[in-house]
mmCIF file of C-alpha atoms in Angstrom:
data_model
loop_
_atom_site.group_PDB
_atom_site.id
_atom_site.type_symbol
_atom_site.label_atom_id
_atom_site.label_comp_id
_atom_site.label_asym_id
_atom_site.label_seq_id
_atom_site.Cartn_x
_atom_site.Cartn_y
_atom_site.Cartn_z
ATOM 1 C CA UNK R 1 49.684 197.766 121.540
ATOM 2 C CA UNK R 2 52.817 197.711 123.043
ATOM 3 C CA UNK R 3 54.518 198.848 120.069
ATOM 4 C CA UNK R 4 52.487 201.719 119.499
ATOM 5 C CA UNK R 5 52.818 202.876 123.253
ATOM 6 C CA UNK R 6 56.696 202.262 122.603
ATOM 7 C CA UNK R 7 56.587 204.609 119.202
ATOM 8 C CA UNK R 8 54.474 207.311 121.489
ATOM 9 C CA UNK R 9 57.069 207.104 124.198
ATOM 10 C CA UNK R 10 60.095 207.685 121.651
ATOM 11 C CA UNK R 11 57.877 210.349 119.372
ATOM 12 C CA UNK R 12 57.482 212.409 122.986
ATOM 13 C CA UNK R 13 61.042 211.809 123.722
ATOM 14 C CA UNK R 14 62.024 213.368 120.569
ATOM 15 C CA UNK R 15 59.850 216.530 120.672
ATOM 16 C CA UNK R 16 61.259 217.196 124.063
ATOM 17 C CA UNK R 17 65.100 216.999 122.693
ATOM 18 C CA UNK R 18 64.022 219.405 119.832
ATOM 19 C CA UNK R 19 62.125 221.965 122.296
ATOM 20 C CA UNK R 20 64.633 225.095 122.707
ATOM 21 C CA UNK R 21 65.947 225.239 126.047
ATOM 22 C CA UNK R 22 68.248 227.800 128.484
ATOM 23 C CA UNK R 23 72.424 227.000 127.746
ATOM 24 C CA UNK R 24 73.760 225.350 130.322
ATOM 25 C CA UNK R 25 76.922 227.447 130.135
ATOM 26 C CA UNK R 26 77.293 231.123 128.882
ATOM 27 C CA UNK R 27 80.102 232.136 126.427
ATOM 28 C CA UNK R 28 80.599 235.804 127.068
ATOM 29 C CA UNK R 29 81.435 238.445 124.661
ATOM 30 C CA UNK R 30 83.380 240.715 126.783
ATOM 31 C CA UNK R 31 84.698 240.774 130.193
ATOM 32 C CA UNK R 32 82.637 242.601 132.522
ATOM 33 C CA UNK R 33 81.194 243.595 136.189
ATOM 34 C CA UNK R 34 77.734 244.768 136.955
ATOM 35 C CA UNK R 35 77.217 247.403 139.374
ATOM 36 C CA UNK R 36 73.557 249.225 140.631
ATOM 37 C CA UNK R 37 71.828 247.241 138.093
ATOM 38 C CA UNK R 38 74.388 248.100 134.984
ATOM 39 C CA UNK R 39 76.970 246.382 132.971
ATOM 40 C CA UNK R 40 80.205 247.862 132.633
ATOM 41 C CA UNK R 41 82.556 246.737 130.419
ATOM 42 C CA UNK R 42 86.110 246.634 131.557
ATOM 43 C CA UNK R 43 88.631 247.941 129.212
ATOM 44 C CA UNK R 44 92.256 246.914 129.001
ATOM 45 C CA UNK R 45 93.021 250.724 129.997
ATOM 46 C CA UNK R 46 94.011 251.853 133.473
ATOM 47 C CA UNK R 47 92.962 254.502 135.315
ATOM 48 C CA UNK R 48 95.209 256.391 138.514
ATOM 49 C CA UNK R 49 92.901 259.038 139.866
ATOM 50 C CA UNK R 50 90.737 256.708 141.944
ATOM 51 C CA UNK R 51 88.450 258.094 143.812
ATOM 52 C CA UNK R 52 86.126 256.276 146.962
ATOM 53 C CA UNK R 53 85.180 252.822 146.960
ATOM 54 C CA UNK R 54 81.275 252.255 146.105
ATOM 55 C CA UNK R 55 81.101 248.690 145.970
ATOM 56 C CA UNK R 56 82.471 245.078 145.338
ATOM 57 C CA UNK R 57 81.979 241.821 143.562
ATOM 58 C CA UNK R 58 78.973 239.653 145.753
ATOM 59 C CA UNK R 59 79.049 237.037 142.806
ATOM 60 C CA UNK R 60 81.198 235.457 140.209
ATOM 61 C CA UNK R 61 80.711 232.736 137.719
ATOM 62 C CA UNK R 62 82.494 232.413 134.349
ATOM 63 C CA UNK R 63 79.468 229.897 133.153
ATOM 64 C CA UNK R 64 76.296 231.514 134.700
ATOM 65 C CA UNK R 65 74.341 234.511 134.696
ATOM 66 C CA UNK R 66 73.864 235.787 137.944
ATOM 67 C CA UNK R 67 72.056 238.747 140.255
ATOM 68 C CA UNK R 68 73.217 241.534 142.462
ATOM 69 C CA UNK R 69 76.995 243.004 141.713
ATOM 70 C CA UNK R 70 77.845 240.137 139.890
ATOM 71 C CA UNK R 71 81.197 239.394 137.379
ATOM 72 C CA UNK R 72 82.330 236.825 134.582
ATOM 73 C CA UNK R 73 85.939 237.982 135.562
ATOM 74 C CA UNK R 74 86.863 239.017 138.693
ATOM 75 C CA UNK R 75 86.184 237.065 142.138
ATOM 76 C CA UNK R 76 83.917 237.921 144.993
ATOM 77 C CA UNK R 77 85.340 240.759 147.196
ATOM 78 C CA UNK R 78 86.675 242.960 144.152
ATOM 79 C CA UNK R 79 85.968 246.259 144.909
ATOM 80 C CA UNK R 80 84.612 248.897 142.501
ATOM 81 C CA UNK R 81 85.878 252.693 142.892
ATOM 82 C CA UNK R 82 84.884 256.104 141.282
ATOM 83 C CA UNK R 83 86.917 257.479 139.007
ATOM 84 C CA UNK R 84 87.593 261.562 139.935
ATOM 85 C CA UNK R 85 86.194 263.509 137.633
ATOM 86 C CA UNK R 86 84.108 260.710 136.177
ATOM 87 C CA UNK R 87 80.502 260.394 136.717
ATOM 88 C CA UNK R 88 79.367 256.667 137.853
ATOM 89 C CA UNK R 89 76.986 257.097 135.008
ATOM 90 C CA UNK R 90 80.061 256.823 132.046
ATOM 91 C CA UNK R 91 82.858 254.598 134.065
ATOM 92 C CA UNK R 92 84.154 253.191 137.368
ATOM 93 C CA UNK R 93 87.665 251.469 138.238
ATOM 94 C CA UNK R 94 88.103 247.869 138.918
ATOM 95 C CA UNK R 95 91.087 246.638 141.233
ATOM 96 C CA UNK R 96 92.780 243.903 139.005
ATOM 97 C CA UNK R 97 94.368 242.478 141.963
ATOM 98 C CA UNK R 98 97.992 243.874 141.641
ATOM 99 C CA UNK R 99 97.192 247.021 142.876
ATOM 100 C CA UNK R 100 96.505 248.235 139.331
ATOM 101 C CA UNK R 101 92.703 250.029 138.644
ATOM 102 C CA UNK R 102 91.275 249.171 135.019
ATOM 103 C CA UNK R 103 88.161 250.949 133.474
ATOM 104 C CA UNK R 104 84.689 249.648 133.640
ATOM 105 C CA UNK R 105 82.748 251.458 130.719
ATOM 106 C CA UNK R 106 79.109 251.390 131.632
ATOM 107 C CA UNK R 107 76.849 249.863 128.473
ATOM 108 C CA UNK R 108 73.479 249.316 129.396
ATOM 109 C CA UNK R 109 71.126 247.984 132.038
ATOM 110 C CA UNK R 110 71.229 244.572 133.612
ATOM 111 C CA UNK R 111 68.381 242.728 133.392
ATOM 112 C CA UNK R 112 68.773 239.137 134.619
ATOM 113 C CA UNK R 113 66.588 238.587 137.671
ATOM 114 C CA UNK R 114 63.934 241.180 136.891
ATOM 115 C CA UNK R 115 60.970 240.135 135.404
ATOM 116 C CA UNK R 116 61.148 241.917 132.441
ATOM 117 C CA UNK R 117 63.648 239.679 131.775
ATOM 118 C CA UNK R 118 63.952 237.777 127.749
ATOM 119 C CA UNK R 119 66.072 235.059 129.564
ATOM 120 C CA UNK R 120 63.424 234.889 131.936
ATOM 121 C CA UNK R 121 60.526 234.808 129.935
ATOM 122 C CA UNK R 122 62.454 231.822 128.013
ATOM 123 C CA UNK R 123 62.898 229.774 130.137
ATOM 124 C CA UNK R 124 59.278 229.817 131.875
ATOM 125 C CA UNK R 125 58.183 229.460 127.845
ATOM 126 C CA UNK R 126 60.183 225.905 127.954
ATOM 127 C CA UNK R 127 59.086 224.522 131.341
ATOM 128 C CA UNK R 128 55.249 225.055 129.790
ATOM 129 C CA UNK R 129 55.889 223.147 126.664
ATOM 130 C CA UNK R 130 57.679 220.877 128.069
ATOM 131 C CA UNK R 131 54.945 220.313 130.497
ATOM 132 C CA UNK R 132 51.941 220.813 127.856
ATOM 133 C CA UNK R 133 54.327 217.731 125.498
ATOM 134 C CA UNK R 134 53.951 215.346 128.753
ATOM 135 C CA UNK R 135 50.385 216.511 129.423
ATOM 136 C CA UNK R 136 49.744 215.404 125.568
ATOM 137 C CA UNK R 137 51.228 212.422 125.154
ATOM 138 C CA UNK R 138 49.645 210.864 128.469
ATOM 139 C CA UNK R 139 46.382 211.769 126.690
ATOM 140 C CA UNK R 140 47.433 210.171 123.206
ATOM 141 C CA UNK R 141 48.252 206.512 125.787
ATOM 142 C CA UNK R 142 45.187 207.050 127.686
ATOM 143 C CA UNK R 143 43.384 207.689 124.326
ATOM 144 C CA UNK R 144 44.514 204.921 122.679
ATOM 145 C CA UNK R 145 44.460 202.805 125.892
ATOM 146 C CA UNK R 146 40.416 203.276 125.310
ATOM 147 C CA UNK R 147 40.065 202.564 121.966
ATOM 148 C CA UNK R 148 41.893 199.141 122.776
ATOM 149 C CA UNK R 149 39.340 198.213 124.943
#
């Protein structure tokens, strides 16, 4: 008995290492900055007719995904700035730090955090298998804990 509750153990054990699950680090294509719920891509161009400031960095991480005005490149406290003649919509300016402004292309919406999100709806998917494998192989031991008997 003990070997077959041993063999159930390391058969469970083994579904849950080949269950998909999140990254634990990011590798990201591009460096970016998200601002009012958009990526924008910055470019390796600068830009001189800056405008007024409409925001800043409130998170970075170089592993993570994160919410809010978030950036894989540049630390918390970098401001964002309109470009003149430039709708928000197309571009805005990120301060590089030297005093320099580069472009920010916008590219599409930012979904982490919302609940539409795939990464989201992933990650929930592998907390319920993983749960529903646990939930099964306690009733395989408990089965076969009865049959014993």
């Amino acid at each position: 008995m003990k070997y077959k509750i041993s063999f159930l153990v390391l058969v469970g054990l083994f579904c849950a290492l080949i269950i998909p699950s999140k990254s634990l680090a990011t590798s990201w294509a591009y460096p970016f900055v998200v601002w009012d719920g958009y990526i924008y891509i910055v470019e390796e161009e600068y830009v001189t007719e800056i405008d007024k400031e409409i925001g800043k960095v409130t998170r970075y991480s170089d592993m993570y995904p994160q919410s809010g005005n978030f950036s894989n490149v540049y630390e918390r406290g970098t401001k964002y700035y309109a470009i003149k003649d430039v709708s928000t919509d197309e571009a805005i300016a990120v301060e590089d730090g030297s005093g320099k402004y580069k472009k920010a292309v916008r590219e599409k919406e930012y979904t982490y955090g919302n609940e539409d999100s795939p990464a989201d709806k992933s990650s929930d998917m592998t907390a319920t298998l993983l749960i529903l494998s646990a939930i099964t192989i306690f009733l395989i031991i408990f089965i076969l804990k009865k049959l014993k008997r």
